[in-house]
Amino acid sequence: MMAVRAVNGCAIIRPSACSSPSLSSLFCCFHQLRPQTRSKLGFISSNCRFKLQFNGYAGKFGVFAVHSLVDSVLEELQERRRTRQIRASNRLVLTSSGELLKDKLEKQGLRGGLLLEFKKDSERVLLAVAQKPDGKKNWMVSDQNGTSCSIKPQQITYVVPGVENFDHTQISEFMQKAQDNLDSSLLELAWAELLEKNKSVTPEELAEMIYGIAEPLESYCAHLLLSKDEIYFSVLESKGYCSVYTPRSTDQVEELMRRKLAKETAEKEFQEFIDLLYSAKARSMDAKLPRSSWKSEDRICDRIEALAAYAVESFCSDTQKRTAGTILTAMGLAKTPSSALNLLIDIGYFPVHVNLDLLKLNIRTNHPEEIVLAAEDLLSESRDIDEIRRKDLTHLKVYAIDVDEADELDDALSAARLQDGRIKVWIHVADPTCLVRPGSNLDKEAMSRGTTIFLPTATYPMFPERLAMEGMSLKQGTKCNTMTVSVVLHSDGSITEHSVENTIIRPTYMLTYESASELLHLNLEEEPELKILSEAAALRLHWRRQQGAVDTSMIEARVKVANPDDPEPQINLYVENQADPAMRLVSEMMILCGEVVATFGSCNNIPLPYRGQPQSNIDVSTFSHLPEGPVRSAALVKTMRAAEYDFRKPIRHGVLGVPGYVQFTSPIRRYMDLLAHYQVKSFIRGDAPPFSAGQLEGIASIVNMQHRVARKLFSSSLRYWVLEYLRRQPKERKFRALILRFIKDRIAALILVEVGLQASAWVLVGSQVGDEIEVQVEVAHPRDDTLSLKHVPE
């Protein structure tokens, strides 16, 4: 059905299903009803407009009178219809015949004073008045903005007919009248008639149909309707700036309408999302939406994930990049990863101190459900296959020494003085292989992770947390399954006897490095074993140095952050001195254990991950002019080569000063240590090793890659929080720093003694390597990894 509504209240006419009057004649009738005046611009202006909406087609007219003028319309309708049909038949041709198409594409020559439309660039179309030729083909024009420019003929998209000597100052008025006269519903009516008759149309012909006249304004309005239309018409043929349009088929129109509706729906949803972002940004920090709320709907979640992927600059697909760019543009932000990151922080999706490296490296922070269930099954079974082969060492006093925030305790120490005066030490190591079998799902999960990741804000364990803490970790006062390496030392610190056994212990003390150092300093008579351990460590250090060991002890920062998701979380910073007595004691015992396991493996032909480090014939005496400690250690480290592996026999570890070395003391947190346990435990049981040397090498290549990722993440996270700590310090605070070396001119590498951080700064003339100076922090920006220090003269 077709409804014709006179907007200003003239009539409402609806056809029935019997006849099909011409739209041209219908519009002409309405045209007679509206007042018309000839404007000074040379076109017909209308004070009364009609808006038509097509709801079907065919029919006799049923009349619903609003004014008496409707009767006049109906009386003249048939006569007007016949006249307009004759005129239209002379112009409109069947698109299938191709007749008169050439006539429709007659090109009007350019001359001064013509009003034309041209493409300024890929996005802008402007109206202008032709001024004069510019060369052979180009024309100078004055556009709607009053700007003169030269255009090529190819840029012209339409020449408004019937206009001579148009004044460019009146372009704006012309454009406003055109906009007021546009009604896209008219196009639908024209499409219906033209489709039924299979006819093409030019803008001027369309103006005759829908406005009843083809004056300049109406012709331009028709051109705008056709050129901007994406539904009803397509260009049949163009010649220069003249175009003929043909109506699309009903199926095409329906499909385009469906697409248009889908596009409008998507645009509405997108705008709702942008409004949501603005609303979330406006909330205070303590009233931000929970992160889970952004994942409640797929359409919201997908856009947020696109922003997150773009912010992280990793694992971002092209689709996500486009989505993120569109969102940032709509928010008035630059299309950069930092803009995306700041937006996600502003809406509360990311905390202020989000660890980008954790996301970039795609670190898994949780274990899969099936792995957690497998761990729970092991805990409920609690079956030890080595139970009958375990030696009871619960009578020994056992010290477990680690950092105060350690969750997984892998190792502990015991010591005694034998009757002949020699020292015997026991290095007890947690025994996760009494629960986990090679090739099991838990083993594969641990191998894929490679290591426990320790960060200032969290710990991500290699094994599921409850299994690691309750089933594997050493616990004070509780019987624990362990692998124990026992060693008897010569008076010079060399090894005289050793053994590797399945054992059971009961840890006596759980000490931090600080408390252990304090006990050593107090030299309590009640703790002679701790004193013997210290003595053993001193013997071992002396012996290793005689074998060419290089002392690389440094000072390092250790940070723990409470409530890291808070905008201003509490930062607890400690400085570890590796030359500290307790740290030195533990380090020496771990090196001793590694040497014994390497010797045990060599004597019994066990394939193991033997670790070595070529010393490159370092002459330590050449560094004797440097102060002992961090300055000398830093210089020595610069000369060292990377560690190497051999999986068949021990190789010398020159830096440690031992003939062979196997990492063995952290099987809960390092998979390479766990591999060594598998191999040694199988030998003790009398079984063949589960892995050949070749298999170990293949596994090591995967695990070591994970180790490198974990080290990188640890280093970047530690540095971030140290910089954040420095950022919060008073500007006037001074820090002590040691000059490690000069990088270029007066730019020196430093280590900040109070925070254990290496940095660089310009130092005053006269400063030397090894000098202790004072510096102030000028700029500390953790997100940009920026630290600027100023040397403060004394």
PDB file of N, CA and C in Angstrom, residues 17 143 757:
ATOM      1  N   ALA A  17      -6.166  -1.828  -4.172  1.00  0.00           N
ATOM      2  CA  ALA A  17      -5.434  -2.837  -4.943  1.00  0.00           C
ATOM      3  C   ALA A  17      -5.862  -2.947  -6.388  1.00  0.00           C
ATOM      4  N   ASP A 143      34.702  27.508  -3.800  1.00  0.00           N
ATOM      5  CA  ASP A 143      33.822  26.533  -3.142  1.00  0.00           C
ATOM      6  C   ASP A 143      32.972  27.163  -2.054  1.00  0.00           C
ATOM      7  N   LEU A 757      69.898  -1.637  43.423  1.00  0.00           N
ATOM      8  CA  LEU A 757      69.539  -1.483  42.003  1.00  0.00           C
ATOM      9  C   LEU A 757      70.706  -0.893  41.232  1.00  0.00           C
TER      10      LEU A 757
END
